[in-house]
């Protein structure tokens, strides 16, 4: 029976408790211990039963309980403190104001991502990408950045995981009740729902808009599950995260990118920077260009303005991980933009093709984003090196080390992931600003002042909490699946709160090798239970993508093996991994294990969370761990080798893992003094906190984005928009001239002052004669390029030095001069190169043009 009218029924709060509503609808409560404690105090069981959802909690709690708490002076004083903390927080976000000397212009940074992992009660994320995006918003709020976020609101979100009796993953898709979540539906002035329209082949799809307030940052999400969309398919566009086939994926990405731009316009936002967090939203480029053309710019001018004000972050270390579509699919769904741009089919498809000459190659969303961004970054130093190799053909003549992809290593939001008791410990001994203070500050030396006994007792309590949580969760899962009474009773005894606990929790993709520690069963059993005084246990968690059958099989194999080998008390797989489970795991484990096949882990953030809680990392040198101090804050499996034979690699690295456990980790953990304190272990814990907490923190990460990307791109926005986009038009014309004449430039002569043998610190002068064709000296920059020669006769790790323009000679050739010195001996090389130069270029490689002498070309 359909209703004739619908109402949003709000909880009826006593007047003295009305501020609870304000607290519930700002996600600041997720990283504020005091506010979480307030809602727990209201009804602890209901807090847990609602998955830590204060909005649902206020809607279901009894009126009698509310009336009782409205008379509780202690609770009311607690409420007043929380309200004051929120108000102070919203007013005191000052880093941006203190560090930005551009405040006379109104800036806005638009952040697009397909998923956001923010808190337990909002299951609209799948894994690391979403949690990273959520932490980005929290730190942007902490810093006071003028950032607005855009995403999709999924009715079913990502799946809930359970296991059948054989250990095979089952997926359930609980329906998200948006009206009982901390979300606000956006409305027009007349009270009607604000709707966004996106054209799809043969019809228009509508989406309404929901807002989630993350501190000072609004996250706006589009929802197509509305009656305005007559077909079930259109209503289901925002149904599941990463569900369906490629057709559904392209529908979602059109709504995110195209719909997201239109939504911002309707809401009155005027972004000065667009940040694409992965390529899912890259269709926004087409929409931005189209709107600028409607404003009077040509296609090349609009394209230039978009590129100047856009940044792109890639998280994927393998090219197969990027969304790619056939040319037929692209022309069918977004081909109308080609007509608007005045482009032929192949010209339009070239916008997203790596190799524009290959007319059979697919259209890559990552390539579309890279070609139209002025700042591109990977998410760790190693991942950036991998990304430079993956995309090097977009800059074919540029040395690999200079491919313009920068590194901004990921971080995690400290107040979201550090256990409350541990936060209190840090607040007492380090001060309340530890969560955002950089690593050079003397504050971090105070870590040594934390008493070993206090730090260790806190670690023991967190491990005991983890064991209690695991037992309860296993019992609940077994009970709901109809397990026998014997199985349930056995689950109540798993794990031991007093022994070395190793955690492994992440997406169950096969390259992450969750089963590596089980490579040699006899040896791992000896480590687990061979010495009664020095036992070890493992807690595993993670989901395989519903279509990843090898990943599901890996889970099944691990569970079967643990059962067969009678190791169920020492190795536990915890179903339905989520943000809440992750926080308890990283707080309670002594060791955090990570052993992917290098270099397939772009960054990895779970190990950062563990380190912030004082846990030690045991990991392959991949992602973030490759740039951490892995000797003082944990252990490295191997030395960063890459093996061509995966089976051999598994054997070598499993043995390395066992050796570390047997010879270093287990002995250090159980080496106690007369007070029962493992002093050596606690010393490494303190190093983990002191060295990793400030460095692998989204406070540092978002500051890096602001300084390296947001500020420069936003400044370009105002510069390029001046006088009705006059600088944009001029730069577009300049680029056309550069492309037209570049390949007519000739390096006519190079005169080097010295012969083939020189001394360290001896100056070498170089004079070059260049025919610039129709270009002017101010259009280019000449550089000397020097470095060591490798075994292939190539310059490696080269350094460039600008040459000075001197004059034009009688033949109208341009004369340049420069000087270099070599600081080290050995076989060294020297070359020369020509690069485009313009004051509004984001980098000299923006055009992908570089000219070397003929002898340098392969």
JSON list of C-alpha atoms in Angstrom, two decimals, residues 543-638:
[
{"chain": "A", "resi": 543, "resn": "UNK", "atom": "CA", "xyz": [36.38, -8.69, 2.79]},
{"chain": "A", "resi": 544, "resn": "UNK", "atom": "CA", "xyz": [36.86, -10.01, -0.72]},
{"chain": "A", "resi": 545, "resn": "UNK", "atom": "CA", "xyz": [35.03, -8.14, -3.49]},
{"chain": "A", "resi": 546, "resn": "UNK", "atom": "CA", "xyz": [31.80, -10.02, -4.28]},
{"chain": "A", "resi": 547, "resn": "UNK", "atom": "CA", "xyz": [33.13, -10.86, -7.76]},
{"chain": "A", "resi": 548, "resn": "UNK", "atom": "CA", "xyz": [36.63, -11.76, -6.60]},
{"chain": "A", "resi": 549, "resn": "UNK", "atom": "CA", "xyz": [36.37, -15.54, -6.47]},
{"chain": "A", "resi": 550, "resn": "UNK", "atom": "CA", "xyz": [40.10, -16.09, -5.79]},
{"chain": "A", "resi": 551, "resn": "UNK", "atom": "CA", "xyz": [39.82, -13.69, -2.85]},
{"chain": "A", "resi": 552, "resn": "UNK", "atom": "CA", "xyz": [36.83, -15.58, -1.47]},
{"chain": "A", "resi": 553, "resn": "UNK", "atom": "CA", "xyz": [38.64, -18.86, -1.95]},
{"chain": "A", "resi": 554, "resn": "UNK", "atom": "CA", "xyz": [41.57, -17.49, 0.03]},
{"chain": "A", "resi": 555, "resn": "UNK", "atom": "CA", "xyz": [39.31, -16.80, 3.02]},
{"chain": "A", "resi": 556, "resn": "UNK", "atom": "CA", "xyz": [37.80, -20.29, 2.74]},
{"chain": "A", "resi": 557, "resn": "UNK", "atom": "CA", "xyz": [41.22, -21.93, 2.55]},
{"chain": "A", "resi": 558, "resn": "UNK", "atom": "CA", "xyz": [42.50, -20.11, 5.63]},
{"chain": "A", "resi": 559, "resn": "UNK", "atom": "CA", "xyz": [39.45, -21.06, 7.69]},
{"chain": "A", "resi": 560, "resn": "UNK", "atom": "CA", "xyz": [39.62, -24.68, 6.51]},
{"chain": "A", "resi": 561, "resn": "UNK", "atom": "CA", "xyz": [43.33, -24.89, 7.29]},
{"chain": "A", "resi": 562, "resn": "UNK", "atom": "CA", "xyz": [42.89, -23.44, 10.76]},
{"chain": "A", "resi": 563, "resn": "UNK", "atom": "CA", "xyz": [40.14, -25.99, 11.49]},
{"chain": "A", "resi": 564, "resn": "UNK", "atom": "CA", "xyz": [42.09, -28.93, 10.11]},
{"chain": "A", "resi": 565, "resn": "UNK", "atom": "CA", "xyz": [45.20, -28.03, 12.08]},
{"chain": "A", "resi": 566, "resn": "UNK", "atom": "CA", "xyz": [43.24, -27.43, 15.31]},
{"chain": "A", "resi": 567, "resn": "UNK", "atom": "CA", "xyz": [44.46, -23.83, 15.59]},
{"chain": "A", "resi": 568, "resn": "UNK", "atom": "CA", "xyz": [41.08, -22.18, 16.18]},
{"chain": "A", "resi": 569, "resn": "UNK", "atom": "CA", "xyz": [42.06, -20.86, 19.60]},
{"chain": "A", "resi": 570, "resn": "UNK", "atom": "CA", "xyz": [45.16, -19.14, 18.23]},
{"chain": "A", "resi": 571, "resn": "UNK", "atom": "CA", "xyz": [44.08, -18.02, 14.73]},
{"chain": "A", "resi": 572, "resn": "UNK", "atom": "CA", "xyz": [40.74, -16.23, 14.40]},
{"chain": "A", "resi": 573, "resn": "UNK", "atom": "CA", "xyz": [39.07, -14.80, 11.32]},
{"chain": "A", "resi": 574, "resn": "UNK", "atom": "CA", "xyz": [36.72, -11.99, 12.32]},
{"chain": "A", "resi": 575, "resn": "UNK", "atom": "CA", "xyz": [33.81, -11.53, 9.85]},
{"chain": "A", "resi": 576, "resn": "UNK", "atom": "CA", "xyz": [32.42, -8.23, 8.56]},
{"chain": "A", "resi": 577, "resn": "UNK", "atom": "CA", "xyz": [35.47, -5.97, 8.75]},
{"chain": "A", "resi": 578, "resn": "UNK", "atom": "CA", "xyz": [34.49, -2.30, 9.11]},
{"chain": "A", "resi": 579, "resn": "UNK", "atom": "CA", "xyz": [35.71, 0.96, 10.61]},
{"chain": "A", "resi": 580, "resn": "UNK", "atom": "CA", "xyz": [34.71, 0.00, 14.14]},
{"chain": "A", "resi": 581, "resn": "UNK", "atom": "CA", "xyz": [36.40, -3.40, 13.93]},
{"chain": "A", "resi": 582, "resn": "UNK", "atom": "CA", "xyz": [39.51, -1.76, 12.47]},
{"chain": "A", "resi": 583, "resn": "UNK", "atom": "CA", "xyz": [39.77, 0.73, 15.33]},
{"chain": "A", "resi": 584, "resn": "UNK", "atom": "CA", "xyz": [39.59, -2.03, 17.94]},
{"chain": "A", "resi": 585, "resn": "UNK", "atom": "CA", "xyz": [42.12, -4.17, 16.06]},
{"chain": "A", "resi": 586, "resn": "UNK", "atom": "CA", "xyz": [44.77, -1.49, 15.56]},
{"chain": "A", "resi": 587, "resn": "UNK", "atom": "CA", "xyz": [44.42, -0.48, 19.20]},
{"chain": "A", "resi": 588, "resn": "UNK", "atom": "CA", "xyz": [44.65, -4.01, 20.57]},
{"chain": "A", "resi": 589, "resn": "UNK", "atom": "CA", "xyz": [47.25, -5.83, 18.45]},
{"chain": "A", "resi": 590, "resn": "UNK", "atom": "CA", "xyz": [50.91, -5.84, 19.43]},
{"chain": "A", "resi": 591, "resn": "UNK", "atom": "CA", "xyz": [52.09, -6.44, 15.87]},
{"chain": "A", "resi": 592, "resn": "UNK", "atom": "CA", "xyz": [50.49, -5.30, 12.61]},
{"chain": "A", "resi": 593, "resn": "UNK", "atom": "CA", "xyz": [51.31, -7.64, 9.72]},
{"chain": "A", "resi": 594, "resn": "UNK", "atom": "CA", "xyz": [51.33, -6.64, 6.06]},
{"chain": "A", "resi": 595, "resn": "UNK", "atom": "CA", "xyz": [52.92, -8.77, 3.34]},
{"chain": "A", "resi": 596, "resn": "UNK", "atom": "CA", "xyz": [51.75, -7.81, -0.17]},
{"chain": "A", "resi": 597, "resn": "UNK", "atom": "CA", "xyz": [53.72, -8.52, -3.30]},
{"chain": "A", "resi": 598, "resn": "UNK", "atom": "CA", "xyz": [55.91, -5.46, -3.70]},
{"chain": "A", "resi": 599, "resn": "UNK", "atom": "CA", "xyz": [55.22, -2.92, -5.23]},
{"chain": "A", "resi": 600, "resn": "UNK", "atom": "CA", "xyz": [51.45, -3.53, -5.45]},
{"chain": "A", "resi": 601, "resn": "UNK", "atom": "CA", "xyz": [50.49, -1.74, -2.23]},
{"chain": "A", "resi": 602, "resn": "UNK", "atom": "CA", "xyz": [50.08, 1.95, -3.16]},
{"chain": "A", "resi": 603, "resn": "UNK", "atom": "CA", "xyz": [50.25, 3.17, 0.42]},
{"chain": "A", "resi": 604, "resn": "UNK", "atom": "CA", "xyz": [48.38, 1.15, 3.02]},
{"chain": "A", "resi": 605, "resn": "UNK", "atom": "CA", "xyz": [47.08, 3.05, 6.03]},
{"chain": "A", "resi": 606, "resn": "UNK", "atom": "CA", "xyz": [46.09, 0.38, 8.55]},
{"chain": "A", "resi": 607, "resn": "UNK", "atom": "CA", "xyz": [49.72, 0.04, 9.64]},
{"chain": "A", "resi": 608, "resn": "UNK", "atom": "CA", "xyz": [49.86, 3.80, 10.26]},
{"chain": "A", "resi": 609, "resn": "UNK", "atom": "CA", "xyz": [46.83, 3.49, 12.55]},
{"chain": "A", "resi": 610, "resn": "UNK", "atom": "CA", "xyz": [48.47, 0.66, 14.46]},
{"chain": "A", "resi": 611, "resn": "UNK", "atom": "CA", "xyz": [51.68, 2.68, 14.88]},
{"chain": "A", "resi": 612, "resn": "UNK", "atom": "CA", "xyz": [49.74, 5.65, 16.28]},
{"chain": "A", "resi": 613, "resn": "UNK", "atom": "CA", "xyz": [48.39, 3.30, 18.96]},
{"chain": "A", "resi": 614, "resn": "UNK", "atom": "CA", "xyz": [51.89, 2.12, 19.82]},
{"chain": "A", "resi": 615, "resn": "UNK", "atom": "CA", "xyz": [51.70, -1.15, 17.87]},
{"chain": "A", "resi": 616, "resn": "UNK", "atom": "CA", "xyz": [54.75, -2.29, 15.93]},
{"chain": "A", "resi": 617, "resn": "UNK", "atom": "CA", "xyz": [54.68, -3.04, 12.22]},
{"chain": "A", "resi": 618, "resn": "UNK", "atom": "CA", "xyz": [55.96, -6.19, 10.56]},
{"chain": "A", "resi": 619, "resn": "UNK", "atom": "CA", "xyz": [55.76, -5.59, 6.84]},
{"chain": "A", "resi": 620, "resn": "UNK", "atom": "CA", "xyz": [57.16, -6.03, 3.39]},
{"chain": "A", "resi": 621, "resn": "UNK", "atom": "CA", "xyz": [58.87, -2.81, 2.26]},
{"chain": "A", "resi": 622, "resn": "UNK", "atom": "CA", "xyz": [55.94, -1.58, 0.23]},
{"chain": "A", "resi": 623, "resn": "UNK", "atom": "CA", "xyz": [53.78, 1.54, 0.31]},
{"chain": "A", "resi": 624, "resn": "UNK", "atom": "CA", "xyz": [54.29, 3.80, 3.34]},
{"chain": "A", "resi": 625, "resn": "UNK", "atom": "CA", "xyz": [56.44, 1.29, 5.26]},
{"chain": "A", "resi": 626, "resn": "UNK", "atom": "CA", "xyz": [59.21, 1.66, 2.67]},
{"chain": "A", "resi": 627, "resn": "UNK", "atom": "CA", "xyz": [59.74, 5.28, 3.80]},
{"chain": "A", "resi": 628, "resn": "UNK", "atom": "CA", "xyz": [59.20, 4.74, 7.53]},
{"chain": "A", "resi": 629, "resn": "UNK", "atom": "CA", "xyz": [61.96, 4.05, 10.04]},
{"chain": "A", "resi": 630, "resn": "UNK", "atom": "CA", "xyz": [61.23, 0.33, 9.94]},
{"chain": "A", "resi": 631, "resn": "UNK", "atom": "CA", "xyz": [64.21, -0.63, 12.08]},
{"chain": "A", "resi": 632, "resn": "UNK", "atom": "CA", "xyz": [63.28, 1.46, 15.11]},
{"chain": "A", "resi": 633, "resn": "UNK", "atom": "CA", "xyz": [59.48, 1.17, 14.82]},
{"chain": "A", "resi": 634, "resn": "UNK", "atom": "CA", "xyz": [59.07, -2.44, 13.71]},
{"chain": "A", "resi": 635, "resn": "UNK", "atom": "CA", "xyz": [60.58, -4.98, 11.36]},
{"chain": "A", "resi": 636, "resn": "UNK", "atom": "CA", "xyz": [60.95, -5.33, 7.60]},
{"chain": "A", "resi": 637, "resn": "UNK", "atom": "CA", "xyz": [60.27, -8.59, 5.78]},
{"chain": "A", "resi": 638, "resn": "UNK", "atom": "CA", "xyz": [63.08, -8.71, 3.22]}
]
